[in-house]
Coordinates of C-alpha atoms in Angstrom, one line a residue:
M196 CA 53.1 103.1 139.7
S197 CA 54.8 100.0 139.1
T198 CA 58.0 99.2 140.8
N199 CA 59.0 96.0 138.6
P200 CA 62.3 97.4 136.0
T201 CA 61.0 96.7 132.5
F202 CA 62.5 97.1 129.5
P203 CA 61.1 98.2 125.9
L204 CA 60.9 96.0 123.3
F205 CA 63.7 96.8 120.4
P206 CA 61.2 97.3 118.1
T207 CA 59.6 100.0 120.0
L208 CA 62.6 101.8 120.7
P209 CA 62.8 105.5 119.1
T210 CA 64.0 105.0 116.0
E211 CA 66.9 106.9 116.9
L212 CA 67.8 104.9 119.3
R213 CA 67.6 101.8 117.0
L214 CA 69.5 103.6 114.1
K215 CA 72.5 104.4 116.3
I216 CA 72.7 100.6 117.9
Y217 CA 72.8 99.2 114.2
T218 CA 75.4 101.6 113.2
Y219 CA 77.5 100.8 116.3
I220 CA 77.2 97.0 115.4
L221 CA 78.2 97.8 112.0
H222 CA 81.5 99.7 113.1
I223 CA 82.5 97.1 115.6
T224 CA 82.4 94.6 112.9
S225 CA 84.1 96.9 110.4
A226 CA 86.4 98.9 112.9
T227 CA 89.4 98.1 110.7
P228 CA 90.1 97.9 106.9
R229 CA 88.5 94.6 105.9
I230 CA 89.9 92.3 103.5
L231 CA 87.2 90.7 100.8
K232 CA 88.5 87.7 99.5
I233 CA 87.1 86.4 95.9
S234 CA 87.9 83.7 93.9
P235 CA 87.3 84.1 90.2
F236 CA 84.5 81.1 89.5
A237 CA 82.6 80.5 86.0
P238 CA 80.0 82.4 85.4
T239 CA 80.4 84.4 89.0
P240 CA 83.2 84.8 91.9
I241 CA 82.7 83.8 95.0
S242 CA 83.7 85.5 98.4
N243 CA 85.3 84.2 101.5
T244 CA 84.3 86.9 103.5
P245 CA 80.9 87.2 105.7
P246 CA 78.7 90.0 104.7
P247 CA 78.0 92.5 107.5
I248 CA 75.7 90.9 109.8
T249 CA 73.3 94.0 109.4
L250 CA 72.5 92.8 106.2
S251 CA 70.8 90.0 108.1
I252 CA 68.8 91.6 110.8
C253 CA 65.9 93.3 109.6
A254 CA 64.9 95.7 106.5
E255 CA 65.6 98.8 108.9
A256 CA 69.2 97.5 109.8
R257 CA 69.7 96.2 105.9
A258 CA 68.9 99.9 104.4
L259 CA 71.2 101.7 107.1
T260 CA 74.2 99.2 105.9
L261 CA 73.2 99.7 102.0
A262 CA 73.9 103.3 102.8
S263 CA 77.4 102.4 102.7
Y264 CA 77.7 99.3 101.2
S265 CA 77.0 98.4 97.7
Y266 CA 77.0 94.8 95.7
L267 CA 80.0 93.9 93.7
E268 CA 78.9 93.5 89.8
L269 CA 81.0 91.2 88.4
G270 CA 80.2 88.4 85.6
T271 CA 76.7 87.6 86.2
Q272 CA 75.9 88.8 89.1
A273 CA 73.4 91.1 89.7
S274 CA 73.8 94.4 91.6
A275 CA 70.9 94.1 94.1
P276 CA 67.9 91.5 94.2
E277 CA 65.0 94.3 93.6
S278 CA 67.0 95.5 90.1
K279 CA 67.1 92.8 87.8
G280 CA 64.2 90.4 89.3
G281 CA 66.7 87.5 89.9
V282 CA 70.0 86.5 91.4
A283 CA 72.5 84.7 89.0
G284 CA 74.9 84.1 91.8
P285 CA 75.4 84.8 95.5
L286 CA 75.6 88.5 96.3
I287 CA 78.8 90.1 97.5
P288 CA 78.6 93.5 99.4
V289 CA 81.3 95.6 99.8
D290 CA 82.1 98.9 101.3
W291 CA 84.8 100.4 98.9
E292 CA 86.1 103.1 101.4
S293 CA 87.2 100.7 103.9
Q294 CA 87.5 97.1 102.2
T295 CA 90.6 95.7 99.8
L296 CA 89.2 93.8 96.7
Y297 CA 91.6 90.3 97.1
I298 CA 91.7 88.4 94.2
S299 CA 93.0 85.0 95.7
N300 CA 93.4 82.3 93.2
L301 CA 92.8 81.2 89.7
T302 CA 92.1 77.5 90.4
P303 CA 88.4 77.5 89.7
L304 CA 89.5 78.6 86.2
F305 CA 91.5 75.1 85.9
R306 CA 88.5 73.0 85.2
H307 CA 89.7 70.0 87.0
T308 CA 93.1 70.0 85.3
A309 CA 97.0 71.7 85.7
V310 CA 96.1 74.1 82.5
L311 CA 94.4 77.0 82.9
S312 CA 91.2 77.5 81.0
P313 CA 92.0 80.1 78.2
S314 CA 88.4 81.3 77.6
L315 CA 87.5 81.2 81.1
L316 CA 90.7 83.6 81.9
Q317 CA 89.6 85.7 79.3
A318 CA 86.1 85.6 80.6
F319 CA 87.0 86.9 83.7
L320 CA 89.3 89.7 82.2
Y321 CA 86.7 90.7 80.4
D322 CA 83.8 90.8 83.1
F323 CA 86.4 92.8 85.3
S324 CA 87.2 95.1 82.3
T325 CA 83.5 95.7 81.9
S326 CA 81.9 95.8 85.5
P327 CA 80.2 98.8 86.7
S328 CA 82.1 97.9 89.7
R329 CA 85.6 98.6 88.5
H330 CA 85.6 102.3 89.0
H331 CA 84.7 102.2 92.5
I332 CA 87.9 99.7 93.4
Q333 CA 90.2 101.9 95.3
S334 CA 92.4 99.2 96.8
L335 CA 93.2 95.9 95.4
A336 CA 94.9 93.1 96.6
I337 CA 96.2 90.2 94.1
D338 CA 97.8 86.8 94.7
L339 CA 101.7 87.3 93.6
R340 CA 100.8 84.0 91.4
V341 CA 97.6 85.4 90.0
W342 CA 99.6 88.8 89.2
H343 CA 101.9 86.8 87.2
E344 CA 99.4 85.1 85.4
L345 CA 96.7 88.2 84.8
A346 CA 99.6 90.5 83.9
D347 CA 100.7 88.2 80.7
H348 CA 97.0 88.7 79.7
G349 CA 96.9 92.2 79.5
F350 CA 95.7 92.9 83.0
L351 CA 97.9 95.9 83.5
G352 CA 95.8 97.9 80.8
I353 CA 92.7 97.0 82.7
L354 CA 94.1 98.7 85.9
A355 CA 95.3 102.0 84.2
R356 CA 91.8 102.5 83.7
L357 CA 90.5 102.0 87.1
R358 CA 89.7 105.3 88.4
A359 CA 89.0 105.3 91.9
L360 CA 92.4 103.0 92.1
R361 CA 94.9 104.1 94.5
E362 CA 96.6 100.7 95.7
V363 CA 97.7 97.3 94.6
K364 CA 98.7 94.9 97.1
L365 CA 100.7 91.6 95.7
V366 CA 99.9 89.3 98.2
V367 CA 102.5 86.2 99.0
E368 CA 100.6 83.4 100.5
F369 CA 102.9 80.3 102.0
G370 CA 99.9 77.8 102.1
R371 CA 99.7 77.8 105.7
R372 CA 96.5 77.5 108.0
F373 CA 95.8 80.7 109.9
E374 CA 92.8 81.2 112.5
G375 CA 91.4 84.8 112.7
Q376 CA 90.6 87.8 110.3
L377 CA 92.6 87.8 107.6
G378 CA 95.3 90.6 107.4
F379 CA 98.3 91.8 105.4
L380 CA 101.5 92.6 106.8
E381 CA 104.1 94.7 105.0
A382 CA 106.9 92.7 103.3
P383 CA 110.2 92.9 105.9
E384 CA 113.1 95.2 104.8
W385 CA 115.2 91.8 104.4
R386 CA 112.8 90.9 101.2
G387 CA 114.5 92.8 98.9
D388 CA 113.5 90.1 96.0
L389 CA 109.6 91.2 97.1
R390 CA 110.6 95.2 97.3
W391 CA 112.2 94.5 93.8
L392 CA 109.0 93.2 92.5
A393 CA 106.7 95.8 93.7
K394 CA 109.0 98.5 92.7
R395 CA 108.8 97.1 89.0
A396 CA 105.3 96.2 88.8
G397 CA 104.3 99.9 89.9
G398 CA 106.3 101.2 87.2
E399 CA 104.3 98.9 85.3
V400 CA 100.9 99.8 86.4
N401 CA 101.7 103.9 86.4
G402 CA 104.0 103.8 83.6
G403 CA 102.2 101.4 80.8
S404 CA 106.2 100.0 80.4
G405 CA 107.6 96.8 80.8
S406 CA 105.3 94.1 81.2
G407 CA 102.4 96.9 80.5
G408 CA 103.2 96.5 76.6
R409 CA 101.5 93.0 76.2
S410 CA 98.4 95.0 77.0
G411 CA 98.6 96.1 73.6
K412 CA 96.3 99.3 73.1
D413 CA 95.2 99.1 76.6
G414 CA 98.5 99.9 78.3
G415 CA 100.2 103.4 78.5
G416 CA 98.4 107.1 78.1
D417 CA 95.8 108.5 80.3
R418 CA 95.6 105.7 83.3
N419 CA 92.2 106.8 84.1
G420 CA 90.7 108.2 80.8
D421 CA 89.1 111.0 82.8
G422 CA 92.1 113.7 83.1
D423 CA 93.5 112.3 86.3
K424 CA 96.7 111.5 85.0
G425 CA 98.9 112.9 88.0
R426 CA 97.9 110.5 90.7
E427 CA 100.2 107.6 91.0
V428 CA 99.1 103.8 92.2
K429 CA 100.8 102.7 95.3
V430 CA 102.3 99.1 94.6
E431 CA 103.8 96.6 97.7
C432 CA 104.0 93.3 98.2
V433 CA 102.3 92.1 101.5
I434 CA 102.3 89.0 103.4
L435 CA 99.1 87.3 104.1
T436 CA 98.6 86.9 107.9
R437 CA 95.8 86.1 110.6
G438 CA 95.8 85.8 113.9
G439 CA 99.1 88.1 114.9
E440 CA 102.0 86.6 112.6
H441 CA 104.8 88.7 112.2
A442 CA 107.3 89.1 109.7

């Protein structure tokens, strides 16, 4: 009998133990609700948020991760590399139960000018409104400047038809460079202007009134189109924060 302490190679561990280790790794990397920051980019959005590390370990860890994650389908992105035989853009994994989809800016749609390209903006709105992922979105965050631009082009009508949507966060960025993980901080009491904006936007999203009238036939009516008329979407203004910033 050998007295030398040994540890088995990881691949030789029991399957149940390997899966527990993968689950633990996935849990500690997403223990708190994560923010998936994307920027519209023709023809496909890009993400500023790294994917779960377990997608890159091995096929076994990847399969475990994809039990709770799916790929964002927006624009010309493929839902998965094996489903369409090719990848039109970088795949963006998302866990709809714990992640907030954050549309951060429209800069990529300006085509190197100070004027927003109407064709690219309309293409983004069309892609968003027809995306197979749209009915999985539960939490959506939008830069406040982006919100004003999108609301002027019928975005409220699109939101009214998102079946799973439960909250919208209007994000105030101060242009500062922070360190650490992205986070949202509730607007402080003394920012009455932000609270008023959130209340107004909430009325537009849930009632299809006010600026929602700009969405034409897309505004008003049954917000989900599937009989879920009683559910109200929470709308609030938040401040982008990293590394323990406080209001």
